[in-house]
Tab-separated table of C-alpha atoms in Angstrom:
chain	number	residue	atom	x	y	z
A	298	MET	CA	129.902	95.665	132.426
A	299	LYS	CA	128.366	98.973	133.520
A	300	LYS	CA	127.664	101.604	130.897
A	301	HIS	CA	129.781	104.341	132.489
A	302	LEU	CA	132.750	101.966	132.774
A	303	LEU	CA	132.461	101.185	129.063
A	304	ILE	CA	132.355	104.913	128.269
A	305	PHE	CA	135.475	105.702	130.321
A	306	LEU	CA	137.334	102.622	129.066
A	307	SER	CA	136.495	103.471	125.442
A	308	THR	CA	137.658	107.054	126.003
A	309	LEU	CA	140.984	105.792	127.338
A	310	VAL	CA	141.424	103.433	124.379
A	311	PHE	CA	140.510	106.259	121.972
A	312	VAL	CA	143.180	108.558	123.463
A	313	VAL	CA	145.844	105.836	123.278
A	314	LEU	CA	144.963	105.032	119.662
A	315	PHE	CA	144.432	108.529	118.233
A	316	TYR	CA	146.666	110.911	120.190
A	317	ASN	CA	149.352	112.284	117.835
A	318	GLN	CA	148.244	109.821	115.141
A	319	ASP	CA	146.713	110.061	111.682
A	320	LEU	CA	143.583	108.157	110.786
A	321	GLY	CA	144.537	104.652	109.753
A	322	LEU	CA	144.906	101.318	111.493
A	323	ASN	CA	143.784	102.900	114.775
A	324	LEU	CA	140.215	103.351	113.527
A	325	SER	CA	139.978	99.639	112.726
A	326	ILE	CA	141.344	98.650	116.131
A	327	PHE	CA	138.892	100.984	117.885
A	328	ALA	CA	135.910	99.646	115.893
A	329	ILE	CA	136.849	96.028	116.665
A	330	PHE	CA	137.300	96.953	120.347
A	331	LEU	CA	133.779	98.428	120.430
A	332	MET	CA	132.364	95.379	118.659
A	333	VAL	CA	133.985	92.934	121.103
A	334	PHE	CA	132.797	94.876	124.148
A	335	ASN	CA	129.280	94.932	122.740
A	336	PHE	CA	129.338	91.164	123.194
A	337	VAL	CA	130.915	91.567	126.635
A	338	GLN	CA	128.049	93.832	127.664
A	339	LYS	CA	125.401	91.663	126.017
A	340	PRO	CA	126.722	88.065	125.791
A	341	GLU	CA	123.287	86.827	124.716
A	342	MET	CA	123.960	88.472	121.328
A	343	LEU	CA	126.470	85.687	120.598
A	344	LYS	CA	123.461	83.420	120.001
A	345	ASP	CA	121.697	85.921	117.729
A	346	LYS	CA	122.428	85.181	114.056
A	347	ARG	CA	121.498	88.696	112.965
A	348	ALA	CA	123.861	90.211	115.534
A	349	LEU	CA	126.669	87.924	114.388
A	350	PHE	CA	126.037	88.919	110.776
A	351	LEU	CA	126.158	92.637	111.607
A	352	ALA	CA	129.288	92.064	113.697
A	353	THR	CA	130.832	90.408	110.641
A	354	THR	CA	130.148	93.537	108.565
A	355	VAL	CA	131.934	95.609	111.232
A	356	LEU	CA	134.898	93.230	111.148
A	357	LEU	CA	135.104	93.173	107.346
A	358	CYS	CA	134.887	96.970	107.069
A	359	SER	CA	137.530	97.343	109.791
A	360	LEU	CA	139.924	94.951	108.040
A	361	SER	CA	139.381	96.760	104.749
A	362	ASN	CA	140.096	100.107	106.422
A	363	ALA	CA	143.248	98.644	108.013
A	364	TRP	CA	144.449	97.531	104.576
A	365	LEU	CA	143.756	100.803	102.762
A	366	ALA	CA	141.941	103.692	104.426
A	367	SER	CA	139.605	105.955	102.473
A	368	PHE	CA	136.484	108.044	103.046
A	369	VAL	CA	134.323	105.074	102.007
A	370	THR	CA	136.008	102.693	104.468
A	371	PHE	CA	135.777	105.314	107.224
A	372	LEU	CA	132.052	105.779	106.562
A	373	ALA	CA	131.467	102.022	106.349
A	374	VAL	CA	133.219	101.410	109.687
A	375	MET	CA	131.208	104.155	111.397
A	376	VAL	CA	127.826	103.147	109.962
A	377	SER	CA	128.254	99.385	110.449
A	378	SER	CA	129.434	99.908	114.051
A	379	PHE	CA	126.405	101.998	115.001
A	380	VAL	CA	123.967	99.723	113.138
A	381	PHE	CA	125.360	96.792	115.122
A	382	ARG	CA	125.225	98.765	118.377
A	383	LEU	CA	121.610	99.881	117.928
A	384	TYR	CA	120.559	96.368	116.942
A	385	CYS	CA	122.057	95.081	120.209
A	386	GLU	CA	119.963	97.666	122.067
A	387	ASN	CA	116.706	96.881	120.296
A	388	GLN	CA	116.374	94.015	117.808
A	389	LYS	CA	113.025	95.262	116.506
A	390	LEU	CA	114.285	98.610	115.223
A	391	ARG	CA	113.990	99.228	111.502
A	392	LEU	CA	117.143	100.447	109.766
A	393	ILE	CA	115.538	103.760	108.789
A	394	MET	CA	114.627	104.297	112.446
A	395	GLN	CA	118.156	103.394	113.500
A	396	SER	CA	119.497	106.162	111.260
A	397	ILE	CA	117.135	108.693	112.880
A	398	ILE	CA	118.130	107.588	116.393
A	399	PHE	CA	121.804	107.630	115.401
A	400	ALA	CA	121.540	111.219	114.150
A	401	SER	CA	119.487	112.421	117.131
A	402	ASN	CA	121.888	111.017	119.726
A	403	TRP	CA	124.770	113.185	118.507
A	404	PHE	CA	122.716	116.304	119.291
A	405	ALA	CA	121.013	114.892	122.398
A	406	TYR	CA	124.429	114.412	124.039
A	407	VAL	CA	124.234	117.908	125.576
A	408	VAL	CA	121.136	116.883	127.546
A	409	GLN	CA	121.970	113.212	128.089
A	410	PHE	CA	125.354	113.997	129.659
A	411	PHE	CA	123.669	115.723	132.613
A	412	GLN	CA	121.283	112.804	133.150
A	413	PHE	CA	123.821	111.109	135.410
A	414	ASN	CA	121.390	108.601	136.881
A	415	THR	CA	120.849	107.149	133.405
A	416	TRP	CA	124.384	106.556	132.203
A	417	PHE	CA	125.883	105.930	135.637
A	418	GLU	CA	122.973	103.520	136.285
A	419	THR	CA	122.884	104.528	139.961
A	420	LYS	CA	120.631	103.003	142.609
A	421	LYS	CA	120.875	105.937	145.024
A	422	SER	CA	122.851	104.106	147.695
A	423	ASP	CA	124.900	106.189	150.112
A	424	LYS	CA	128.142	105.208	148.437
A	425	GLU	CA	126.861	106.200	145.038
A	426	LYS	CA	125.460	109.436	146.414
A	427	LEU	CA	128.934	110.272	147.723
A	428	PHE	CA	130.425	109.611	144.308
A	429	MET	CA	127.784	111.758	142.641
A	430	LYS	CA	128.515	114.582	145.096
A	431	ILE	CA	132.228	114.446	144.279
A	432	PHE	CA	131.463	114.501	140.569
A	433	SER	CA	128.860	117.265	140.883
A	434	TYR	CA	130.731	119.463	143.398
A	435	VAL	CA	134.340	118.974	142.232
A	436	VAL	CA	134.838	117.363	138.831
A	437	LEU	CA	132.094	119.094	136.860
A	438	PRO	CA	132.760	122.616	138.237
A	439	PHE	CA	136.492	122.105	137.609
A	440	LEU	CA	135.846	121.230	133.955
A	441	ILE	CA	133.554	124.227	133.427
A	442	LEU	CA	135.918	126.617	135.255
A	443	GLY	CA	138.815	125.285	133.189
A	444	VAL	CA	137.049	126.221	129.953
A	445	PHE	CA	136.335	129.782	131.133
A	446	PHE	CA	139.844	130.127	132.589
A	447	ALA	CA	141.360	129.242	129.210
A	448	LEU	CA	139.003	131.717	127.500
A	449	TYR	CA	139.854	134.615	129.817
A	450	VAL	CA	143.602	133.965	129.738
A	451	SER	CA	143.658	133.819	125.943
A	452	THR	CA	141.956	137.248	125.670
A	453	SER	CA	144.066	139.174	128.251
A	454	ASP	CA	147.778	139.954	127.843
A	455	THR	CA	148.163	140.587	131.583
A	456	LEU	CA	146.570	137.284	132.587
A	457	LEU	CA	148.501	135.464	129.868
A	458	ALA	CA	151.819	136.898	131.116
A	459	TRP	CA	150.920	135.939	134.688
A	460	TYR	CA	149.918	132.466	133.565
A	461	GLN	CA	153.146	131.930	131.628
A	462	ARG	CA	155.272	132.667	134.715
A	463	PHE	CA	154.249	129.323	136.156
A	464	GLU	CA	155.522	127.557	133.009
A	465	LEU	CA	152.766	124.984	133.119
A	466	ASP	CA	153.287	122.313	130.479
A	467	ILE	CA	149.690	121.491	129.550
A	468	ASN	CA	149.087	119.713	126.275
A	469	PHE	CA	145.763	121.083	125.138
A	470	PHE	CA	145.665	118.714	122.164
A	471	ILE	CA	145.448	115.657	124.395
A	472	ILE	CA	142.608	117.386	126.269
A	473	PHE	CA	140.796	117.881	122.968
A	474	VAL	CA	141.382	114.231	121.964
A	475	THR	CA	140.088	113.103	125.376
A	476	ILE	CA	136.945	115.233	125.127
A	477	PHE	CA	136.306	114.105	121.550
A	478	GLY	CA	136.908	110.458	122.498
A	479	PHE	CA	134.515	110.797	125.433
A	480	TYR	CA	131.906	112.350	123.129
A	481	ILE	CA	132.101	109.464	120.643
A	482	SER	CA	132.188	106.827	123.394
A	483	PHE	CA	129.240	108.416	125.201
A	484	VAL	CA	127.082	108.561	122.066
A	485	PHE	CA	128.006	104.973	121.209
A	486	TRP	CA	127.392	103.327	124.582
A	487	ASN	CA	124.590	105.589	125.795
A	488	ALA	CA	122.504	105.016	122.676
A	489	LYS	CA	119.215	106.424	123.902
A	490	ILE	CA	116.086	105.063	122.236
A	491	TYR	CA	113.253	107.361	123.289
A	492	GLU	CA	109.698	106.066	123.546
A	493	VAL	CA	108.572	108.238	120.634
A	494	PHE	CA	111.011	106.341	118.380
A	495	VAL	CA	109.774	102.980	119.671
A	496	THR	CA	106.158	103.998	119.008
A	497	LEU	CA	107.015	105.262	115.531
A	498	ASN	CA	108.961	102.072	114.823
A	499	ARG	CA	105.879	99.966	115.662
A	500	SER	CA	103.893	101.850	113.044
A	501	LEU	CA	106.351	100.915	110.292
A	502	LYS	CA	104.719	97.808	108.841
A	503	THR	CA	105.712	95.863	105.735
A	504	ASN	CA	102.313	94.127	105.554
A	505	PHE	CA	98.849	95.667	105.508
A	506	THR	CA	96.612	95.066	108.518
A	507	GLU	CA	93.333	93.220	108.080
A	508	ASP	CA	91.501	96.454	108.854
A	509	ALA	CA	93.315	98.252	106.022
A	510	LYS	CA	92.417	95.449	103.629
A	511	LYS	CA	88.705	95.621	104.520
A	512	ASN	CA	88.230	99.379	104.920
A	513	GLN	CA	89.349	100.589	101.509
A	514	LYS	CA	89.421	104.370	101.362
A	515	PRO	CA	90.161	106.529	98.295
A	516	THR	CA	93.117	108.913	98.232
A	517	PHE	CA	90.884	111.905	97.538
A	518	ASP	CA	87.438	112.310	99.104
A	519	PHE	CA	85.976	113.753	95.913
A	520	LEU	CA	87.240	110.842	93.777
A	521	PRO	CA	85.591	107.406	94.181
A	522	LEU	CA	87.930	104.425	94.449
A	523	GLU	CA	86.703	102.963	91.157
A	524	PHE	CA	87.614	106.168	89.318
A	525	GLU	CA	91.007	106.283	91.040
A	526	MET	CA	91.714	102.776	89.748
A	527	ARG	CA	90.705	103.742	86.205
A	528	SER	CA	92.892	106.834	86.468
A	529	GLY	CA	95.803	104.580	87.406
A	530	ILE	CA	95.137	102.243	84.471
A	531	ILE	CA	95.027	105.131	81.995
A	532	THR	CA	98.137	106.740	83.479
A	533	LEU	CA	100.185	103.544	83.479
A	534	PHE	CA	99.027	102.620	79.964
A	535	CYS	CA	100.199	105.980	78.620
A	536	LEU	CA	103.436	105.825	80.629
A	537	ASN	CA	104.190	102.370	79.241
A	538	LEU	CA	103.703	103.560	75.665
A	539	MET	CA	105.822	106.640	76.299
A	540	LEU	CA	108.608	104.637	77.957
A	541	LEU	CA	108.614	102.001	75.218
A	542	PHE	CA	108.985	104.755	72.610
A	543	PHE	CA	111.797	106.362	74.590
A	544	ILE	CA	113.702	103.062	74.947
A	545	VAL	CA	113.576	102.529	71.177
A	546	VAL	CA	114.693	106.100	70.450
A	547	PHE	CA	117.412	105.973	73.131
A	548	ASN	CA	119.011	102.826	71.701
A	549	VAL	CA	118.590	103.753	68.016
A	550	GLU	CA	120.162	107.147	68.746
A	551	HIS	CA	123.298	105.511	70.106
A	552	ILE	CA	123.493	103.012	67.249
A	553	GLN	CA	123.280	105.799	64.665
A	554	ASN	CA	125.654	108.095	66.567
A	555	PRO	CA	128.747	106.062	67.508
A	556	ALA	CA	131.368	107.437	69.882
A	557	ILE	CA	133.474	109.355	67.368
A	558	ASN	CA	133.990	112.521	69.372
A	559	LEU	CA	134.766	111.139	72.821
A	560	GLY	CA	134.293	114.495	74.545
A	561	ASP	CA	130.762	114.925	73.170
A	562	PHE	CA	130.050	111.257	73.819
A	563	SER	CA	131.088	111.656	77.456
A	564	ASN	CA	128.814	114.665	78.024
A	565	ARG	CA	125.900	112.987	76.257
A	566	ILE	CA	126.222	109.765	78.251
A	567	HIS	CA	126.456	111.651	81.555
A	568	GLU	CA	123.303	113.657	80.884
A	569	GLN	CA	121.322	110.656	79.660
A	570	ILE	CA	122.306	108.326	82.481
A	571	TYR	CA	121.522	110.937	85.135
A	572	SER	CA	118.125	111.456	83.510
A	573	ILE	CA	117.525	107.698	83.448
A	574	ILE	CA	118.382	107.309	87.132
A	575	GLY	CA	116.024	110.192	87.910
A	576	SER	CA	113.245	108.600	85.841
A	577	ILE	CA	113.674	105.279	87.686
A	578	VAL	CA	113.229	107.051	91.021
A	579	LEU	CA	110.100	108.768	89.693
A	580	ALA	CA	108.832	105.413	88.396
A	581	MET	CA	109.066	103.971	91.899
A	582	LEU	CA	107.225	106.991	93.297
A	583	VAL	CA	104.412	106.476	90.772
A	584	ILE	CA	104.049	102.869	91.929
A	585	LEU	CA	104.138	103.958	95.573
A	586	PHE	CA	101.331	106.440	94.908
A	587	PHE	CA	98.955	104.055	93.166
A	588	PHE	CA	99.663	101.050	95.397
A	589	LYS	CA	99.934	102.727	98.774
A	590	ASP	CA	96.836	101.038	100.206
A	591	ALA	CA	93.312	100.533	98.819
A	592	LEU	CA	94.161	99.857	95.158
A	593	ASN	CA	96.096	96.770	96.258
A	594	PHE	CA	92.845	95.067	97.302
A	595	ILE	CA	90.070	96.564	95.173
A	596	GLN	CA	88.260	94.025	93.028
A	597	ASN	CA	88.993	93.828	89.290
A	598	ASN	CA	92.358	95.609	89.616
A	599	LYS	CA	94.155	93.099	87.380
A	600	TYR	CA	94.685	95.649	84.574
A	601	LEU	CA	96.122	98.146	87.036
A	602	VAL	CA	98.491	95.480	88.405
A	603	LEU	CA	99.427	94.384	84.884
A	604	GLY	CA	100.152	97.968	83.850
A	605	ALA	CA	102.316	98.492	86.917
A	606	LYS	CA	104.292	95.297	86.312
A	607	CYS	CA	104.858	96.240	82.665
A	608	TRP	CA	106.004	99.675	83.830
A	609	VAL	CA	108.548	98.064	86.196
A	610	ILE	CA	109.792	95.638	83.507
A	611	LEU	CA	110.214	98.422	80.916
A	612	ASN	CA	112.145	100.492	83.454
A	613	ALA	CA	114.399	97.481	84.008
A	614	VAL	CA	114.986	97.354	80.243
A	615	LEU	CA	115.857	101.057	80.360
A	616	VAL	CA	118.385	100.399	83.132
A	617	ALA	CA	119.907	97.563	81.078
A	618	SER	CA	120.248	99.993	78.143
A	619	ALA	CA	121.985	102.496	80.417
A	620	VAL	CA	124.378	99.778	81.639
A	621	TYR	CA	125.219	98.938	78.023
A	622	GLN	CA	125.833	102.582	77.114
A	623	ASN	CA	127.995	103.133	80.193
A	624	THR	CA	129.992	100.033	79.209
A	625	ILE	CA	130.643	101.556	75.764
A	626	TYR	CA	131.713	104.724	77.556
A	627	VAL	CA	134.154	102.778	79.777
A	628	THR	CA	135.498	100.767	76.832
A	629	ASN	CA	136.393	103.972	74.986
A	630	LEU	CA	137.522	106.214	77.843
A	631	GLY	CA	138.482	103.845	80.656
A	632	LEU	CA	137.283	103.496	84.229
A	633	THR	CA	136.996	106.220	86.851
A	634	TYR	CA	135.378	106.348	90.286
A	635	LYS	CA	132.517	108.293	88.729
A	636	ARG	CA	131.875	105.665	86.055
A	637	LEU	CA	132.002	102.894	88.629
A	638	GLY	CA	129.546	104.957	90.669
A	639	VAL	CA	127.157	104.981	87.704
A	640	TYR	CA	127.275	101.173	87.637
A	641	MET	CA	126.571	101.125	91.370
A	642	PHE	CA	123.519	103.369	91.073
A	643	LEU	CA	122.188	101.415	88.101
A	644	ILE	CA	122.544	98.172	90.085
A	645	LEU	CA	120.661	99.844	92.947
A	646	CYS	CA	117.969	100.766	90.413
A	647	PHE	CA	117.686	97.077	89.442
A	648	TYR	CA	117.512	96.226	93.140
A	649	GLY	CA	114.775	98.807	93.717
A	650	LEU	CA	112.754	97.695	90.681
A	651	HIS	CA	112.986	94.065	91.812
A	652	PHE	CA	111.436	94.875	95.188
A	653	THR	CA	108.930	97.241	93.573
A	654	PHE	CA	107.739	94.281	91.508
A	655	LYS	CA	107.573	92.122	94.662
A	656	LYS	CA	105.653	94.857	96.479
A	657	ILE	CA	102.980	94.797	93.756
A	658	GLN	CA	102.975	91.000	93.473
A	659	ASN	CA	102.752	90.344	97.216
A	660	GLN	CA	100.607	93.383	98.134
A	661	LYS	CA	103.102	94.964	100.533
A	662	THR	CA	103.040	98.417	102.096
A	663	ASN	CA	105.100	101.336	100.838
A	664	PHE	CA	107.374	100.980	103.839
A	665	TYR	CA	108.320	97.504	102.572
A	666	LEU	CA	110.085	99.150	99.631
A	667	VAL	CA	111.627	101.872	101.813
A	668	ASP	CA	112.964	99.241	104.215
A	669	LYS	CA	114.457	97.158	101.410
A	670	MET	CA	116.099	100.215	99.830
A	671	THR	CA	117.694	101.376	103.106
A	672	TRP	CA	119.216	97.937	103.603
A	673	GLY	CA	120.281	98.018	99.954
A	674	PHE	CA	122.211	101.244	100.545
A	675	PHE	CA	123.770	99.776	103.703
A	676	TYR	CA	124.959	96.617	101.938
A	677	THR	CA	126.234	98.706	99.018
A	678	LEU	CA	128.306	100.840	101.389
A	679	VAL	CA	129.780	97.734	103.034
A	680	PHE	CA	130.483	96.124	99.651
A	681	CYS	CA	132.154	99.237	98.227
A	682	SER	CA	134.443	99.461	101.264
A	683	LEU	CA	135.814	95.945	100.790
A	684	PHE	CA	137.739	96.461	97.550
A	685	ASN	CA	140.699	98.518	96.382
A	686	TRP	CA	138.933	100.226	93.510
A	687	GLY	CA	141.943	102.418	92.677
A	688	SER	CA	143.958	99.287	91.950
A	689	PHE	CA	141.151	97.804	89.848
A	690	ILE	CA	140.722	101.012	87.822
A	691	THR	CA	144.466	101.285	87.171
A	692	TYR	CA	144.811	97.624	86.149
A	693	TYR	CA	141.977	97.996	83.618
A	694	ASN	CA	143.024	101.380	82.215
A	695	LEU	CA	146.597	100.229	81.619
A	696	THR	CA	145.256	97.614	79.177
A	697	LEU	CA	143.748	100.320	76.929
A	698	SER	CA	145.520	101.774	73.916
A	699	GLU	CA	145.211	105.293	75.350
A	700	THR	CA	145.586	105.836	79.086
A	701	ASP	CA	145.092	108.991	81.127
A	702	PHE	CA	148.223	108.714	83.281
A	703	GLU	CA	147.574	112.064	84.934
A	704	TYR	CA	144.342	110.676	86.404
A	705	LEU	CA	145.965	107.400	87.475
A	706	GLU	CA	148.965	109.087	89.096
A	707	TYR	CA	147.372	112.071	90.825
A	708	ASP	CA	143.677	111.261	91.437
A	709	LEU	CA	143.863	107.685	92.730
A	710	ASP	CA	145.250	106.050	95.869
A	711	GLY	CA	146.077	102.412	96.442
A	712	ASN	CA	147.238	101.871	92.854
A	713	GLU	CA	150.972	102.256	93.461
A	714	LYS	CA	151.697	98.542	92.936
A	715	GLU	CA	150.129	98.568	89.471
A	716	LEU	CA	151.931	101.766	88.467
A	717	LEU	CA	155.308	100.521	89.738
A	718	GLU	CA	154.847	97.191	87.957
A	719	TYR	CA	153.981	99.044	84.749
A	720	TYR	CA	157.082	101.269	84.963
A	721	LYS	CA	159.310	98.272	85.676
A	722	THR	CA	157.827	96.215	82.828
A	723	LYS	CA	158.259	99.082	80.349
A	724	ASN	CA	161.759	99.878	81.701
A	725	LEU	CA	160.655	103.412	82.499
A	726	GLU	CA	162.021	105.605	85.249
A	727	ILE	CA	159.791	105.599	88.318
A	728	PRO	CA	158.592	109.170	89.049
A	729	GLU	CA	160.169	110.672	92.155
A	730	TYR	CA	156.828	111.866	93.539
A	731	LEU	CA	155.475	108.279	93.423
A	732	ILE	CA	158.437	106.993	95.421
A	733	ASN	CA	158.020	109.822	97.935
A	734	ARG	CA	154.292	109.106	98.276
A	735	VAL	CA	154.941	105.453	99.153
A	736	ASN	CA	157.815	106.331	101.501
A	737	ARG	CA	155.655	108.831	103.391
A	738	GLN	CA	153.113	106.113	104.033
A	739	LYS	CA	155.789	103.590	105.022
A	740	GLU	CA	157.304	106.029	107.537
A	741	LYS	CA	154.055	106.527	109.440
A	742	SER	CA	153.735	105.036	112.905
A	743	PHE	CA	152.018	101.683	113.328
A	744	LEU	CA	148.673	103.115	114.478
A	745	SER	CA	148.579	105.614	111.597
A	746	SER	CA	149.720	103.120	108.973
A	747	GLN	CA	147.863	101.433	106.144
A	748	LEU	CA	148.923	97.826	105.655
A	749	TYR	CA	148.748	98.073	101.866
A	750	TYR	CA	151.743	100.409	101.707
A	751	GLN	CA	153.843	98.072	103.841
A	752	THR	CA	153.607	95.534	101.012
A	753	VAL	CA	154.653	97.932	98.227
A	754	ASP	CA	158.130	97.061	96.937
A	755	LEU	CA	160.132	100.054	95.651
A	756	ASN	CA	163.170	98.006	94.669
A	757	PRO	CA	163.909	97.887	90.896
């Protein structure tokens, strides 16, 4: 199917799904529509396992959004859809390069729109020339004149009064939805991969070239490679001793200072965990600096490699300590989105340290780690979109001796079933605002609905 037909068809579907609707089931339907027509446009992708896997992430995120919409599900649907689309366009693109192309295309729309030969895919036949003349001489001027007409009428009482005499019933909102739908559809289907991005993508290697292995150059011209290696050994030796000391102090401090004052404990844990996450990021940067190229292959670098591996392992121990302390925090104060987020970032730290270790072990480039981390963030986003975390948080917090009901009732969505079950079990009166919140969701139209709320039973 031609690109311009896909753009116009997607715009039409967007208007039907989103006009006079809230964001809900319609986003999932639109994302699945785009995914299916990707395969219609490129049927060969049905035999590509990677394409099928990425299509599965789009489908899973869309189903999750249809069940219970949130900012995370919205973001996951958008990102997974464009990752799948760009992969269909060029299977060799790195994920980090996809994100750059994705961002650039939103701004490049202003220029790309006027490149009619590209997105109309014309061959300059007489028939197509006639169509282009109609578009250029009639449609495009009409659109531009319409914008200025609306501007002038809105700023002049005389023109506005004259305009209102005709009693034209023009729904400007549907015009806005159409333009916005065309914008999204155009960026999606006319995903332009410029040659500069292709060239840059080729330079992103996960393995060193043979030339880089043989021609070992120091980082600084004034510092011989042998001295740079010794500097790395000394640095990593001192860092290992410092980190080992900190791990001991960090854990002893928490053993000697139990969580008596929960408010102080909360502040202390927050500060320490943020510092730990920051130190893990810095640890990876240290490794990236010393093992960016030549020091991977210099002879007699075993002590440097050993020091780096010990540094990674000790940082993993530090992350494990942070996980333990955050668990104590959750046990005493309950779960929140923020505390779950801490777990997520600590798991990402484990993930990053694992591939940092593999980078050192297998003598990979710095981009190897960057590539693995970008995919790690992508998979984390998809994973986080698949679960009703509000329900999970509520279920856990209701098992504690002290529960912050204000947080559960006002700061979370998707936990109405757990709250209603709790009120019914305890023979408590169900708050009126909770009933109204569920009813508002139930009364929404099909396209704006969230399937979760259709399964909530308000009967006693």
